[in-house]
Amino acid sequence: SDPTRESACLKQEALADAQSLAVARDNPYIEPAHVVAAMLGQAEGPRALLDRAGANSAALKTAMETAIGGLPQVQGSGQVVQPGRDLAVLLQAAEKEATKRGDQFIASEMFLLALADAKSDIGGIVRGHGLTRKGGLGPALTQEALAGKPAIMLREVILHGRPGTPMPPWKS
């Protein structure tokens, strides 16, 4: 199976779950807190990724619940729930991150990287719970993932890192 497609599918599932969460809580907009809570609620993928990246996923889940509890609520039927401004900004940042890496899909990792950089309150909350660009986010460097990559390119990435990503240089 294709891990890129699996990450993309996880992202779609997280967005659908975030929308359901916003609807259930009578929130008029889907906010980043809904998406993070949805990602943390998934059995596979993002929660393990957050733990591997050094984040405290249990405390982060509680913080997202608190953040969602403080969001505006709208009562009434026929309310259309749509992405909020902060979520749109994050999704654009995640798309830029994916494009920079040559990825066709916005995987969960790209969303989390954008979130770690976010200047909004939610960015501060996730950084406070350990989500940073210090490592653990990004594709696994497995033999399969590296197969077919030119040795000179791998050498350059290892020596010089990838600016704007969690990949630091080994050579100072």
mmCIF file of C-alpha atoms in Angstrom:
data_model
loop_
_atom_site.group_PDB
_atom_site.id
_atom_site.type_symbol
_atom_site.label_atom_id
_atom_site.label_comp_id
_atom_site.label_asym_id
_atom_site.label_seq_id
_atom_site.Cartn_x
_atom_site.Cartn_y
_atom_site.Cartn_z
ATOM 1 C CA SER A 1 0.000 0.000 0.000
ATOM 2 C CA ASP A 2 1.055 3.591 -0.590
ATOM 3 C CA PRO A 3 1.899 5.376 2.700
ATOM 4 C CA THR A 4 1.400 8.798 1.096
ATOM 5 C CA ARG A 5 -2.133 7.889 0.107
ATOM 6 C CA GLU A 6 -2.753 6.441 3.602
ATOM 7 C CA SER A 7 -1.638 9.735 5.212
ATOM 8 C CA ALA A 8 -3.834 11.676 2.799
ATOM 9 C CA CYS A 9 -6.770 9.412 3.647
ATOM 10 C CA LEU A 10 -6.097 9.883 7.345
ATOM 11 C CA LYS A 11 -6.252 13.627 6.744
ATOM 12 C CA GLN A 12 -9.594 13.342 4.945
ATOM 13 C CA GLU A 13 -10.940 11.220 7.787
ATOM 14 C CA ALA A 14 -9.688 13.776 10.331
ATOM 15 C CA LEU A 15 -11.386 16.620 8.442
ATOM 16 C CA ALA A 16 -14.663 14.690 8.257
ATOM 17 C CA ASP A 17 -14.429 13.849 11.978
ATOM 18 C CA ALA A 18 -13.612 17.509 12.750
ATOM 19 C CA GLN A 19 -16.711 18.625 10.866
ATOM 20 C CA SER A 20 -18.851 16.110 12.771
ATOM 21 C CA LEU A 21 -17.361 17.370 16.039
ATOM 22 C CA ALA A 22 -18.141 21.010 15.131
ATOM 23 C CA VAL A 23 -21.718 20.059 14.202
ATOM 24 C CA ALA A 24 -22.189 18.067 17.434
ATOM 25 C CA ARG A 25 -20.920 21.023 19.510
ATOM 26 C CA ASP A 26 -23.040 23.598 17.598
ATOM 27 C CA ASN A 27 -19.887 25.433 16.481
ATOM 28 C CA PRO A 28 -20.456 27.489 13.304
ATOM 29 C CA TYR A 29 -16.879 26.964 12.062
ATOM 30 C CA ILE A 30 -14.481 24.029 11.880
ATOM 31 C CA GLU A 31 -11.398 25.237 13.733
ATOM 32 C CA PRO A 32 -7.886 23.764 14.067
ATOM 33 C CA ALA A 33 -8.815 22.477 17.549
ATOM 34 C CA HIS A 34 -11.539 20.306 15.959
ATOM 35 C CA VAL A 35 -9.004 18.831 13.506
ATOM 36 C CA VAL A 36 -6.373 18.158 16.180
ATOM 37 C CA ALA A 37 -9.008 16.564 18.460
ATOM 38 C CA ALA A 38 -10.173 14.412 15.540
ATOM 39 C CA MET A 39 -6.581 13.402 14.732
ATOM 40 C CA LEU A 40 -5.989 12.476 18.359
ATOM 41 C CA GLY A 41 -9.176 10.422 18.332
ATOM 42 C CA GLN A 42 -8.006 8.218 15.465
ATOM 43 C CA ALA A 43 -6.648 4.814 16.418
ATOM 44 C CA GLU A 44 -3.886 4.915 13.817
ATOM 45 C CA GLY A 45 -1.577 7.569 12.485
ATOM 46 C CA PRO A 46 -1.536 11.088 13.852
ATOM 47 C CA ARG A 47 -1.608 10.272 17.581
ATOM 48 C CA ALA A 48 1.358 7.900 17.209
ATOM 49 C CA LEU A 49 3.078 10.529 15.063
ATOM 50 C CA LEU A 50 2.575 13.163 17.780
ATOM 51 C CA ASP A 51 3.885 10.820 20.469
ATOM 52 C CA ARG A 52 6.925 9.989 18.328
ATOM 53 C CA ALA A 53 7.516 13.733 17.817
ATOM 54 C CA GLY A 54 7.691 14.186 21.593
ATOM 55 C CA ALA A 55 4.259 15.724 22.098
ATOM 56 C CA ASN A 56 2.114 14.834 25.107
ATOM 57 C CA SER A 57 -0.927 13.609 23.191
ATOM 58 C CA ALA A 58 -3.060 12.937 26.287
ATOM 59 C CA ALA A 59 -2.577 16.492 27.617
ATOM 60 C CA LEU A 60 -2.984 17.876 24.095
ATOM 61 C CA LYS A 61 -6.340 16.079 23.741
ATOM 62 C CA THR A 62 -7.532 17.667 27.009
ATOM 63 C CA ALA A 63 -6.309 21.088 25.823
ATOM 64 C CA MET A 64 -8.208 20.677 22.530
ATOM 65 C CA GLU A 65 -11.393 19.753 24.410
ATOM 66 C CA THR A 66 -10.981 22.911 26.505
ATOM 67 C CA ALA A 67 -10.341 25.012 23.375
ATOM 68 C CA ILE A 68 -13.429 23.567 21.646
ATOM 69 C CA GLY A 69 -15.492 24.210 24.784
ATOM 70 C CA GLY A 70 -14.594 27.897 24.520
ATOM 71 C CA LEU A 71 -15.634 28.284 20.869
ATOM 72 C CA PRO A 72 -18.799 30.174 19.891
ATOM 73 C CA GLN A 73 -21.978 28.132 19.557
ATOM 74 C CA VAL A 74 -24.950 28.684 17.281
ATOM 75 C CA GLN A 75 -28.328 27.095 17.946
ATOM 76 C CA GLY A 76 -30.853 26.298 15.251
ATOM 77 C CA SER A 77 -31.426 23.977 12.362
ATOM 78 C CA GLY A 78 -30.047 24.378 8.889
ATOM 79 C CA GLN A 79 -26.756 25.775 10.151
ATOM 80 C CA VAL A 80 -23.991 25.159 7.603
ATOM 81 C CA VAL A 81 -20.680 24.423 9.293
ATOM 82 C CA GLN A 82 -17.680 25.598 7.283
ATOM 83 C CA PRO A 83 -13.919 25.853 7.781
ATOM 84 C CA GLY A 84 -12.922 28.819 9.929
ATOM 85 C CA ARG A 85 -10.295 31.387 8.940
ATOM 86 C CA ASP A 86 -7.563 29.881 11.184
ATOM 87 C CA LEU A 87 -8.150 26.431 9.678
ATOM 88 C CA ALA A 88 -8.004 27.834 6.131
ATOM 89 C CA VAL A 89 -4.679 29.555 6.935
ATOM 90 C CA LEU A 90 -3.275 26.316 8.390
ATOM 91 C CA LEU A 91 -4.417 24.248 5.415
ATOM 92 C CA GLN A 92 -2.747 26.726 3.044
ATOM 93 C CA ALA A 93 0.478 26.518 5.074
ATOM 94 C CA ALA A 94 0.276 22.707 5.020
ATOM 95 C CA GLU A 95 -0.242 22.786 1.251
ATOM 96 C CA LYS A 96 2.842 25.000 0.844
ATOM 97 C CA GLU A 97 4.817 22.579 3.035
ATOM 98 C CA ALA A 98 3.676 19.641 0.891
ATOM 99 C CA THR A 99 4.482 21.469 -2.370
ATOM 100 C CA LYS A 100 7.937 22.395 -1.064
ATOM 101 C CA ARG A 101 8.576 18.686 -0.469
ATOM 102 C CA GLY A 102 7.159 17.661 -3.827
ATOM 103 C CA ASP A 103 4.186 15.904 -2.229
ATOM 104 C CA GLN A 104 0.902 15.686 -4.087
ATOM 105 C CA PHE A 105 -1.193 15.302 -0.924
ATOM 106 C CA ILE A 106 -1.419 17.266 2.307
ATOM 107 C CA ALA A 107 -0.548 14.479 4.719
ATOM 108 C CA SER A 108 -1.147 14.675 8.459
ATOM 109 C CA GLU A 109 2.549 15.445 8.923
ATOM 110 C CA MET A 110 2.282 18.607 6.809
ATOM 111 C CA PHE A 111 -0.715 19.812 8.824
ATOM 112 C CA LEU A 112 1.182 19.195 12.074
ATOM 113 C CA LEU A 113 4.256 21.052 10.777
ATOM 114 C CA ALA A 114 2.065 24.025 9.819
ATOM 115 C CA LEU A 115 0.416 23.846 13.247
ATOM 116 C CA ALA A 116 3.820 23.824 15.003
ATOM 117 C CA ASP A 117 4.641 27.087 13.172
ATOM 118 C CA ALA A 118 1.216 28.716 13.631
ATOM 119 C CA LYS A 119 1.265 32.193 15.203
ATOM 120 C CA SER A 120 -2.296 31.734 16.500
ATOM 121 C CA ASP A 121 -3.359 30.665 20.005
ATOM 122 C CA ILE A 122 -3.666 27.051 18.842
ATOM 123 C CA GLY A 123 -0.023 27.146 17.709
ATOM 124 C CA GLY A 124 1.030 28.235 21.189
ATOM 125 C CA ILE A 125 -1.068 25.491 22.772
ATOM 126 C CA VAL A 126 0.401 22.681 20.652
ATOM 127 C CA ARG A 127 3.971 23.970 21.103
ATOM 128 C CA GLY A 128 3.317 24.082 24.846
ATOM 129 C CA HIS A 129 2.439 20.394 24.681
ATOM 130 C CA GLY A 130 5.613 19.459 22.836
ATOM 131 C CA LEU A 131 4.727 19.764 19.129
ATOM 132 C CA THR A 132 7.737 21.465 17.551
ATOM 133 C CA ARG A 133 9.895 21.088 14.445
ATOM 134 C CA LYS A 134 12.621 19.468 16.516
ATOM 135 C CA GLY A 135 12.131 16.070 14.900
ATOM 136 C CA GLY A 136 9.844 13.092 14.673
ATOM 137 C CA LEU A 137 7.659 14.712 12.034
ATOM 138 C CA GLY A 138 8.130 13.714 8.454
ATOM 139 C CA PRO A 139 8.363 10.546 6.451
ATOM 140 C CA ALA A 140 10.208 7.598 7.946
ATOM 141 C CA LEU A 141 13.622 7.057 6.410
ATOM 142 C CA THR A 142 13.057 3.412 5.582
ATOM 143 C CA GLN A 143 14.985 1.429 2.987
ATOM 144 C CA GLU A 144 11.883 1.500 0.759
ATOM 145 C CA ALA A 145 11.525 5.290 1.070
ATOM 146 C CA LEU A 146 15.176 5.846 0.145
ATOM 147 C CA ALA A 147 15.280 3.307 -2.701
ATOM 148 C CA GLY A 148 15.994 4.937 -6.045
ATOM 149 C CA LYS A 149 17.140 8.234 -4.550
ATOM 150 C CA PRO A 150 20.486 9.432 -5.938
ATOM 151 C CA ALA A 151 23.326 8.922 -3.436
ATOM 152 C CA ILE A 152 24.621 12.464 -4.010
ATOM 153 C CA MET A 153 21.208 13.910 -3.093
ATOM 154 C CA LEU A 154 21.021 11.794 0.079
ATOM 155 C CA ARG A 155 24.547 12.894 1.028
ATOM 156 C CA GLU A 156 23.654 16.580 0.570
ATOM 157 C CA VAL A 157 20.451 16.269 2.616
ATOM 158 C CA ILE A 158 22.275 14.493 5.436
ATOM 159 C CA LEU A 159 25.134 17.000 5.476
ATOM 160 C CA HIS A 160 23.115 20.184 4.979
ATOM 161 C CA GLY A 161 19.618 19.251 6.174
ATOM 162 C CA ARG A 162 16.431 20.578 4.603
ATOM 163 C CA PRO A 163 15.766 24.224 5.503
ATOM 164 C CA GLY A 164 12.280 24.845 6.850
ATOM 165 C CA THR A 165 11.828 21.193 7.830
ATOM 166 C CA PRO A 166 12.611 19.097 10.929
ATOM 167 C CA MET A 167 15.676 17.681 9.075
ATOM 168 C CA PRO A 168 18.718 19.402 10.644
ATOM 169 C CA PRO A 169 22.162 19.439 9.067
ATOM 170 C CA TRP A 170 24.774 17.029 10.429
ATOM 171 C CA LYS A 171 27.500 19.402 9.352
ATOM 172 C CA SER A 172 27.605 22.771 11.109
#
